Amino acid sequence: MLKKFDSILARIMEVIMTVSLLLTVTVTFIQVLFRYVLGMPLPWAQEFLMLCFVYSIFSGAAVLVYKNEHLTVDLFDNLGRGMDKVLKVLESVVAIFVLGVFVYFGMDLVNQNFATGQTLGLLPVQRAYLYMAIPVSAAVMIYFYIRRFFSIWSG
């Protein structure tokens, strides 16, 4: 049951990442055409690209946590099975703590920006929606790390 939920959640994050990257490439191409061929730059493109880029990075990070494909240091690969388990548990605990800080302060930032109503500039989008990528993706990563923690602990 939870494995199916995990794969659905990871798939949602992967779709967000893919669509964001596709939009980034498409709008960048259109912006170059408008700026250099037509001589009319799109004033909203930079802010839109920033929004897409942020969502692609944070959703991609969550996908990497799910797939356990983040960069690793192989310095401790030959320490033995028991020490490997201890280091993986330690990694999960530290990651959960750091991501918990991201969720806490990210939600604070989102709430402050909703209260002020600050927009991105030329786009009529509240800045809070840009910042929302931080706590949402961090919460998803915490979930994946908790699942990994318990699979390491029980296995």
Short mmCIF file of N, CA and C in Angstrom, two decimals:
data_model
loop_
_atom_site.label_atom_id
_atom_site.label_comp_id
_atom_site.label_asym_id
_atom_site.label_seq_id
_atom_site.Cartn_x
_atom_site.Cartn_y
_atom_site.Cartn_z
N MET A 1 0.82 -1.20 0.00
CA MET A 1 0.00 0.00 0.00
C MET A 1 0.87 1.27 0.00
N LEU A 2 1.85 1.32 0.92
CA LEU A 2 2.71 2.50 0.98
C LEU A 2 3.66 2.58 -0.20
N LYS A 3 4.09 1.43 -0.73
CA LYS A 3 4.98 1.47 -1.89
C LYS A 3 4.27 2.06 -3.10
N LYS A 4 3.00 1.77 -3.24
CA LYS A 4 2.23 2.35 -4.34
C LYS A 4 2.09 3.86 -4.14
N PHE A 5 1.82 4.28 -2.90
CA PHE A 5 1.75 5.71 -2.60
C PHE A 5 3.08 6.40 -2.87
N ASP A 6 4.17 5.72 -2.48
CA ASP A 6 5.51 6.27 -2.74
C ASP A 6 5.74 6.49 -4.22
N SER A 7 5.40 5.50 -5.02
CA SER A 7 5.65 5.62 -6.46
C SER A 7 4.74 6.68 -7.09
N ILE A 8 3.52 6.81 -6.61
CA ILE A 8 2.62 7.86 -7.13
C ILE A 8 3.15 9.24 -6.75
N LEU A 9 3.58 9.40 -5.51
CA LEU A 9 4.13 10.68 -5.06
C LEU A 9 5.40 11.04 -5.84
N ALA A 10 6.26 10.06 -6.04
CA ALA A 10 7.48 10.29 -6.81
C ALA A 10 7.14 10.63 -8.25
N ARG A 11 6.14 9.98 -8.79
CA ARG A 11 5.73 10.26 -10.17
C ARG A 11 5.18 11.68 -10.31
N ILE A 12 4.41 12.13 -9.33
CA ILE A 12 3.89 13.50 -9.34
C ILE A 12 5.06 14.50 -9.33
N MET A 13 6.02 14.26 -8.47
CA MET A 13 7.19 15.15 -8.41
C MET A 13 7.99 15.10 -9.72
N GLU A 14 8.06 13.93 -10.32
CA GLU A 14 8.77 13.79 -11.59
C GLU A 14 8.06 14.54 -12.72
N VAL A 15 6.73 14.51 -12.71
CA VAL A 15 5.96 15.25 -13.71
C VAL A 15 6.15 16.75 -13.53
N ILE A 16 6.13 17.21 -12.27
CA ILE A 16 6.37 18.63 -12.01
C ILE A 16 7.75 19.03 -12.51
N MET A 17 8.74 18.21 -12.23
CA MET A 17 10.11 18.50 -12.68
C MET A 17 10.19 18.53 -14.20
N THR A 18 9.61 17.56 -14.86
CA THR A 18 9.68 17.47 -16.30
C THR A 18 8.95 18.62 -16.99
N VAL A 19 7.76 18.92 -16.52
CA VAL A 19 6.99 20.02 -17.11
C VAL A 19 7.71 21.35 -16.88
N SER A 20 8.27 21.53 -15.70
CA SER A 20 9.01 22.76 -15.40
C SER A 20 10.22 22.92 -16.32
N LEU A 21 10.96 21.83 -16.50
CA LEU A 21 12.13 21.90 -17.38
C LEU A 21 11.73 22.11 -18.84
N LEU A 22 10.65 21.47 -19.26
CA LEU A 22 10.16 21.65 -20.63
C LEU A 22 9.73 23.10 -20.86
N LEU A 23 9.02 23.67 -19.88
CA LEU A 23 8.62 25.08 -19.99
C LEU A 23 9.84 26.00 -19.98
N THR A 24 10.84 25.66 -19.18
CA THR A 24 12.05 26.47 -19.13
C THR A 24 12.73 26.51 -20.50
N VAL A 25 12.89 25.37 -21.11
CA VAL A 25 13.55 25.31 -22.42
C VAL A 25 12.71 26.03 -23.48
N THR A 26 11.40 25.79 -23.47
CA THR A 26 10.51 26.40 -24.47
C THR A 26 10.48 27.91 -24.35
N VAL A 27 10.28 28.42 -23.14
CA VAL A 27 10.20 29.87 -22.96
C VAL A 27 11.56 30.52 -23.22
N THR A 28 12.64 29.85 -22.87
CA THR A 28 13.97 30.41 -23.18
C THR A 28 14.15 30.53 -24.69
N PHE A 29 13.76 29.51 -25.43
CA PHE A 29 13.86 29.54 -26.89
C PHE A 29 13.00 30.67 -27.46
N ILE A 30 11.77 30.79 -26.97
CA ILE A 30 10.87 31.85 -27.45
C ILE A 30 11.44 33.22 -27.10
N GLN A 31 11.99 33.35 -25.91
CA GLN A 31 12.59 34.62 -25.48
C GLN A 31 13.76 35.01 -26.40
N VAL A 32 14.58 34.06 -26.76
CA VAL A 32 15.71 34.34 -27.66
C VAL A 32 15.19 34.78 -29.03
N LEU A 33 14.18 34.08 -29.53
CA LEU A 33 13.60 34.47 -30.82
C LEU A 33 13.04 35.90 -30.76
N PHE A 34 12.27 36.18 -29.74
CA PHE A 34 11.67 37.51 -29.63
C PHE A 34 12.73 38.60 -29.45
N ARG A 35 13.75 38.32 -28.66
CA ARG A 35 14.76 39.34 -28.37
C ARG A 35 15.66 39.61 -29.59
N TYR A 36 16.17 38.55 -30.20
CA TYR A 36 17.19 38.74 -31.24
C TYR A 36 16.65 38.72 -32.66
N VAL A 37 15.53 38.07 -32.90
CA VAL A 37 14.98 38.04 -34.25
C VAL A 37 13.96 39.16 -34.45
N LEU A 38 13.03 39.30 -33.49
CA LEU A 38 11.99 40.31 -33.61
C LEU A 38 12.35 41.64 -32.94
N GLY A 39 13.39 41.61 -32.11
CA GLY A 39 13.80 42.84 -31.44
C GLY A 39 12.86 43.30 -30.34
N MET A 40 12.02 42.37 -29.83
CA MET A 40 11.05 42.69 -28.78
C MET A 40 11.18 41.67 -27.64
N PRO A 41 11.98 41.96 -26.65
CA PRO A 41 12.12 40.98 -25.55
C PRO A 41 10.81 40.84 -24.77
N LEU A 42 10.60 39.65 -24.25
CA LEU A 42 9.41 39.39 -23.43
C LEU A 42 9.74 39.78 -21.99
N PRO A 43 9.08 40.80 -21.46
CA PRO A 43 9.45 41.30 -20.12
C PRO A 43 9.15 40.31 -18.99
N TRP A 44 8.20 39.43 -19.18
CA TRP A 44 7.80 38.51 -18.12
C TRP A 44 8.62 37.22 -18.12
N ALA A 45 9.41 36.98 -19.16
CA ALA A 45 10.06 35.68 -19.34
C ALA A 45 11.04 35.35 -18.21
N GLN A 46 11.82 36.31 -17.77
CA GLN A 46 12.83 36.02 -16.75
C GLN A 46 12.18 35.55 -15.44
N GLU A 47 11.11 36.20 -15.04
CA GLU A 47 10.44 35.79 -13.80
C GLU A 47 9.78 34.43 -13.95
N PHE A 48 9.19 34.18 -15.11
CA PHE A 48 8.57 32.89 -15.36
C PHE A 48 9.61 31.78 -15.34
N LEU A 49 10.75 32.05 -15.97
CA LEU A 49 11.84 31.06 -15.98
C LEU A 49 12.36 30.78 -14.58
N MET A 50 12.45 31.81 -13.75
CA MET A 50 12.89 31.62 -12.36
C MET A 50 11.90 30.70 -11.63
N LEU A 51 10.62 30.93 -11.82
CA LEU A 51 9.59 30.12 -11.18
C LEU A 51 9.71 28.66 -11.63
N CYS A 52 9.84 28.44 -12.92
CA CYS A 52 9.96 27.08 -13.45
C CYS A 52 11.24 26.40 -12.96
N PHE A 53 12.32 27.15 -12.95
CA PHE A 53 13.61 26.60 -12.55
C PHE A 53 13.59 26.16 -11.08
N VAL A 54 13.02 26.98 -10.22
CA VAL A 54 12.94 26.64 -8.80
C VAL A 54 12.12 25.36 -8.59
N TYR A 55 10.98 25.27 -9.27
CA TYR A 55 10.15 24.07 -9.11
C TYR A 55 10.84 22.84 -9.68
N SER A 56 11.58 22.99 -10.78
CA SER A 56 12.27 21.82 -11.33
C SER A 56 13.37 21.34 -10.39
N ILE A 57 14.08 22.26 -9.76
CA ILE A 57 15.17 21.89 -8.85
C ILE A 57 14.63 21.18 -7.60
N PHE A 58 13.64 21.77 -6.96
CA PHE A 58 13.15 21.18 -5.71
C PHE A 58 12.36 19.89 -5.94
N SER A 59 11.58 19.81 -7.00
CA SER A 59 10.88 18.55 -7.27
C SER A 59 11.87 17.49 -7.73
N GLY A 60 12.89 17.89 -8.47
CA GLY A 60 13.93 16.94 -8.87
C GLY A 60 14.70 16.40 -7.68
N ALA A 61 14.94 17.24 -6.69
CA ALA A 61 15.61 16.78 -5.46
C ALA A 61 14.78 15.71 -4.76
N ALA A 62 13.46 15.90 -4.74
CA ALA A 62 12.59 14.90 -4.11
C ALA A 62 12.63 13.58 -4.88
N VAL A 63 12.65 13.66 -6.19
CA VAL A 63 12.74 12.43 -7.01
C VAL A 63 14.05 11.71 -6.73
N LEU A 64 15.13 12.46 -6.60
CA LEU A 64 16.43 11.84 -6.32
C LEU A 64 16.46 11.18 -4.95
N VAL A 65 15.79 11.77 -3.98
CA VAL A 65 15.71 11.13 -2.65
C VAL A 65 14.94 9.82 -2.77
N TYR A 66 13.84 9.84 -3.50
CA TYR A 66 13.04 8.61 -3.69
C TYR A 66 13.88 7.51 -4.34
N LYS A 67 14.63 7.88 -5.37
CA LYS A 67 15.43 6.89 -6.10
C LYS A 67 16.77 6.61 -5.45
N ASN A 68 17.10 7.34 -4.39
CA ASN A 68 18.38 7.21 -3.68
C ASN A 68 19.54 7.44 -4.65
N GLU A 69 19.44 8.51 -5.43
CA GLU A 69 20.45 8.80 -6.44
C GLU A 69 21.19 10.11 -6.19
N HIS A 70 21.12 10.64 -4.98
CA HIS A 70 21.91 11.83 -4.68
C HIS A 70 23.39 11.45 -4.66
N LEU A 71 24.23 12.44 -4.83
CA LEU A 71 25.66 12.19 -4.79
C LEU A 71 26.05 11.60 -3.44
N THR A 72 26.96 10.66 -3.48
CA THR A 72 27.42 10.04 -2.23
C THR A 72 28.94 10.04 -2.19
N VAL A 73 29.45 9.92 -1.00
CA VAL A 73 30.88 9.81 -0.80
C VAL A 73 31.17 8.33 -0.57
N ASP A 74 32.03 7.76 -1.40
CA ASP A 74 32.31 6.32 -1.29
C ASP A 74 33.49 6.02 -0.38
N LEU A 75 33.85 6.99 0.43
CA LEU A 75 34.97 6.82 1.35
C LEU A 75 34.68 5.72 2.37
N PHE A 76 33.42 5.56 2.74
CA PHE A 76 33.05 4.63 3.81
C PHE A 76 32.40 3.35 3.27
N ASP A 77 32.61 3.01 2.01
CA ASP A 77 31.94 1.85 1.43
C ASP A 77 32.42 0.51 2.00
N ASN A 78 33.65 0.43 2.44
CA ASN A 78 34.21 -0.86 2.88
C ASN A 78 34.30 -0.99 4.39
N LEU A 79 33.41 -0.35 5.12
CA LEU A 79 33.49 -0.39 6.58
C LEU A 79 32.78 -1.58 7.20
N GLY A 80 32.01 -2.31 6.42
CA GLY A 80 31.28 -3.43 6.98
C GLY A 80 29.80 -3.13 7.06
N ARG A 81 29.06 -4.19 7.19
CA ARG A 81 27.60 -4.09 7.15
C ARG A 81 27.02 -3.30 8.31
N GLY A 82 27.49 -3.53 9.51
CA GLY A 82 26.95 -2.83 10.69
C GLY A 82 27.21 -1.34 10.64
N MET A 83 28.42 -0.96 10.30
CA MET A 83 28.77 0.46 10.22
C MET A 83 28.03 1.13 9.07
N ASP A 84 27.83 0.41 7.98
CA ASP A 84 27.08 0.95 6.84
C ASP A 84 25.65 1.27 7.25
N LYS A 85 25.06 0.39 8.03
CA LYS A 85 23.70 0.62 8.51
C LYS A 85 23.64 1.84 9.42
N VAL A 86 24.61 1.97 10.31
CA VAL A 86 24.68 3.11 11.22
C VAL A 86 24.82 4.41 10.44
N LEU A 87 25.69 4.43 9.43
CA LEU A 87 25.89 5.64 8.63
C LEU A 87 24.65 6.00 7.82
N LYS A 88 23.94 5.01 7.31
CA LYS A 88 22.70 5.29 6.55
C LYS A 88 21.61 5.83 7.47
N VAL A 89 21.52 5.29 8.67
CA VAL A 89 20.56 5.82 9.64
C VAL A 89 20.93 7.25 10.02
N LEU A 90 22.21 7.50 10.25
CA LEU A 90 22.68 8.85 10.57
C LEU A 90 22.38 9.82 9.43
N GLU A 91 22.61 9.38 8.21
CA GLU A 91 22.30 10.21 7.04
C GLU A 91 20.82 10.59 7.02
N SER A 92 19.96 9.61 7.25
CA SER A 92 18.52 9.88 7.25
C SER A 92 18.13 10.85 8.35
N VAL A 93 18.67 10.67 9.54
CA VAL A 93 18.33 11.54 10.67
C VAL A 93 18.78 12.97 10.40
N VAL A 94 20.00 13.14 9.91
CA VAL A 94 20.51 14.49 9.61
C VAL A 94 19.68 15.13 8.50
N ALA A 95 19.38 14.36 7.46
CA ALA A 95 18.59 14.91 6.35
C ALA A 95 17.20 15.30 6.82
N ILE A 96 16.57 14.49 7.65
CA ILE A 96 15.23 14.81 8.16
C ILE A 96 15.28 16.09 8.99
N PHE A 97 16.32 16.25 9.80
CA PHE A 97 16.46 17.47 10.60
C PHE A 97 16.61 18.70 9.71
N VAL A 98 17.53 18.64 8.75
CA VAL A 98 17.77 19.79 7.87
C VAL A 98 16.53 20.11 7.05
N LEU A 99 15.89 19.09 6.52
CA LEU A 99 14.68 19.32 5.73
C LEU A 99 13.54 19.83 6.61
N GLY A 100 13.52 19.43 7.88
CA GLY A 100 12.53 19.98 8.81
C GLY A 100 12.72 21.47 8.99
N VAL A 101 13.97 21.92 9.03
CA VAL A 101 14.26 23.36 9.09
C VAL A 101 13.74 24.04 7.82
N PHE A 102 13.94 23.40 6.67
CA PHE A 102 13.43 23.95 5.40
C PHE A 102 11.90 24.09 5.44
N VAL A 103 11.24 23.06 5.97
CA VAL A 103 9.77 23.11 6.04
C VAL A 103 9.32 24.22 6.98
N TYR A 104 9.92 24.29 8.14
CA TYR A 104 9.50 25.28 9.14
C TYR A 104 9.69 26.70 8.63
N PHE A 105 10.90 27.01 8.23
CA PHE A 105 11.18 28.39 7.79
C PHE A 105 10.60 28.67 6.41
N GLY A 106 10.47 27.64 5.58
CA GLY A 106 9.83 27.82 4.28
C GLY A 106 8.36 28.17 4.44
N MET A 107 7.67 27.50 5.36
CA MET A 107 6.25 27.82 5.59
C MET A 107 6.11 29.22 6.19
N ASP A 108 7.05 29.59 7.05
CA ASP A 108 7.04 30.94 7.60
C ASP A 108 7.17 31.97 6.49
N LEU A 109 8.09 31.72 5.58
CA LEU A 109 8.30 32.62 4.44
C LEU A 109 7.06 32.68 3.55
N VAL A 110 6.46 31.55 3.27
CA VAL A 110 5.24 31.51 2.45
C VAL A 110 4.12 32.28 3.13
N ASN A 111 3.92 32.06 4.42
CA ASN A 111 2.85 32.77 5.14
C ASN A 111 3.08 34.27 5.17
N GLN A 112 4.32 34.68 5.37
CA GLN A 112 4.62 36.12 5.36
C GLN A 112 4.32 36.73 4.00
N ASN A 113 4.66 36.02 2.94
CA ASN A 113 4.42 36.55 1.61
C ASN A 113 2.95 36.53 1.23
N PHE A 114 2.20 35.58 1.71
CA PHE A 114 0.76 35.62 1.49
C PHE A 114 0.15 36.81 2.22
N ALA A 115 0.67 37.09 3.42
CA ALA A 115 0.14 38.22 4.20
C ALA A 115 0.43 39.56 3.53
N THR A 116 1.61 39.70 2.94
CA THR A 116 1.96 40.97 2.31
C THR A 116 1.41 41.09 0.90
N GLY A 117 1.15 39.97 0.26
CA GLY A 117 0.61 39.99 -1.10
C GLY A 117 1.63 40.39 -2.15
N GLN A 118 2.91 40.29 -1.84
CA GLN A 118 3.97 40.69 -2.76
C GLN A 118 3.95 39.79 -4.00
N THR A 119 4.03 40.42 -5.19
CA THR A 119 4.03 39.67 -6.44
C THR A 119 5.45 39.57 -7.00
N LEU A 120 5.59 38.79 -8.05
CA LEU A 120 6.90 38.57 -8.66
C LEU A 120 7.39 39.78 -9.45
N GLY A 121 6.60 40.72 -9.68
CA GLY A 121 7.00 41.90 -10.45
C GLY A 121 6.05 42.08 -11.61
N LEU A 122 6.47 41.63 -12.78
CA LEU A 122 5.63 41.77 -13.96
C LEU A 122 4.55 40.68 -14.02
N LEU A 123 4.83 39.53 -13.46
CA LEU A 123 3.82 38.47 -13.45
C LEU A 123 2.85 38.70 -12.28
N PRO A 124 1.56 38.54 -12.53
CA PRO A 124 0.60 38.73 -11.44
C PRO A 124 0.49 37.48 -10.56
N VAL A 125 1.62 36.99 -10.09
CA VAL A 125 1.69 35.79 -9.26
C VAL A 125 2.33 36.19 -7.94
N GLN A 126 1.70 35.80 -6.84
CA GLN A 126 2.29 36.12 -5.54
C GLN A 126 3.60 35.38 -5.37
N ARG A 127 4.56 36.06 -4.78
CA ARG A 127 5.88 35.49 -4.53
C ARG A 127 5.79 34.25 -3.64
N ALA A 128 4.75 34.15 -2.84
CA ALA A 128 4.57 32.98 -1.97
C ALA A 128 4.51 31.68 -2.77
N TYR A 129 3.97 31.73 -3.98
CA TYR A 129 3.90 30.52 -4.80
C TYR A 129 5.29 30.08 -5.27
N LEU A 130 6.18 31.01 -5.44
CA LEU A 130 7.57 30.67 -5.75
C LEU A 130 8.21 29.99 -4.54
N TYR A 131 8.04 30.59 -3.37
CA TYR A 131 8.63 30.05 -2.14
C TYR A 131 7.99 28.74 -1.70
N MET A 132 6.78 28.47 -2.15
CA MET A 132 6.06 27.26 -1.72
C MET A 132 6.77 25.98 -2.16
N ALA A 133 7.61 26.09 -3.17
CA ALA A 133 8.35 24.91 -3.62
C ALA A 133 9.26 24.37 -2.53
N ILE A 134 9.75 25.25 -1.68
CA ILE A 134 10.70 24.84 -0.63
C ILE A 134 10.05 23.93 0.41
N PRO A 135 9.01 24.39 1.13
CA PRO A 135 8.46 23.51 2.16
C PRO A 135 7.73 22.29 1.61
N VAL A 136 7.09 22.42 0.45
CA VAL A 136 6.37 21.27 -0.09
C VAL A 136 7.34 20.17 -0.51
N SER A 137 8.36 20.54 -1.27
CA SER A 137 9.34 19.54 -1.69
C SER A 137 10.12 18.98 -0.50
N ALA A 138 10.45 19.83 0.46
CA ALA A 138 11.15 19.34 1.66
C ALA A 138 10.29 18.36 2.44
N ALA A 139 8.99 18.61 2.52
CA ALA A 139 8.09 17.68 3.22
C ALA A 139 8.04 16.33 2.49
N VAL A 140 8.02 16.37 1.18
CA VAL A 140 8.03 15.12 0.41
C VAL A 140 9.35 14.38 0.64
N MET A 141 10.46 15.11 0.66
CA MET A 141 11.76 14.48 0.91
C MET A 141 11.82 13.89 2.31
N ILE A 142 11.24 14.59 3.30
CA ILE A 142 11.19 14.05 4.67
C ILE A 142 10.43 12.72 4.67
N TYR A 143 9.32 12.70 3.98
CA TYR A 143 8.54 11.45 3.91
C TYR A 143 9.39 10.32 3.34
N PHE A 144 10.09 10.58 2.23
CA PHE A 144 10.92 9.54 1.61
C PHE A 144 12.07 9.13 2.54
N TYR A 145 12.66 10.08 3.25
CA TYR A 145 13.73 9.72 4.19
C TYR A 145 13.20 8.92 5.38
N ILE A 146 12.01 9.24 5.86
CA ILE A 146 11.42 8.46 6.95
C ILE A 146 11.16 7.03 6.49
N ARG A 147 10.65 6.89 5.27
CA ARG A 147 10.43 5.54 4.73
C ARG A 147 11.76 4.79 4.62
N ARG A 148 12.80 5.47 4.15
CA ARG A 148 14.11 4.84 4.03
C ARG A 148 14.65 4.47 5.40
N PHE A 149 14.49 5.37 6.38
CA PHE A 149 14.95 5.12 7.74
C PHE A 149 14.35 3.82 8.29
N PHE A 150 13.03 3.67 8.14
CA PHE A 150 12.39 2.48 8.68
C PHE A 150 12.74 1.22 7.88
N SER A 151 12.99 1.36 6.58
CA SER A 151 13.40 0.18 5.83
C SER A 151 14.81 -0.24 6.21
N ILE A 152 15.69 0.72 6.49
CA ILE A 152 17.05 0.39 6.95
C ILE A 152 16.99 -0.23 8.35
N TRP A 153 16.19 0.38 9.20
CA TRP A 153 16.09 -0.07 10.59
C TRP A 153 15.52 -1.49 10.69
N SER A 154 14.52 -1.78 9.87
CA SER A 154 13.88 -3.11 9.95
C SER A 154 14.62 -4.15 9.11
N GLY A 155 15.40 -3.70 8.14
CA GLY A 155 16.07 -4.65 7.24
C GLY A 155 17.46 -4.80 7.59
#
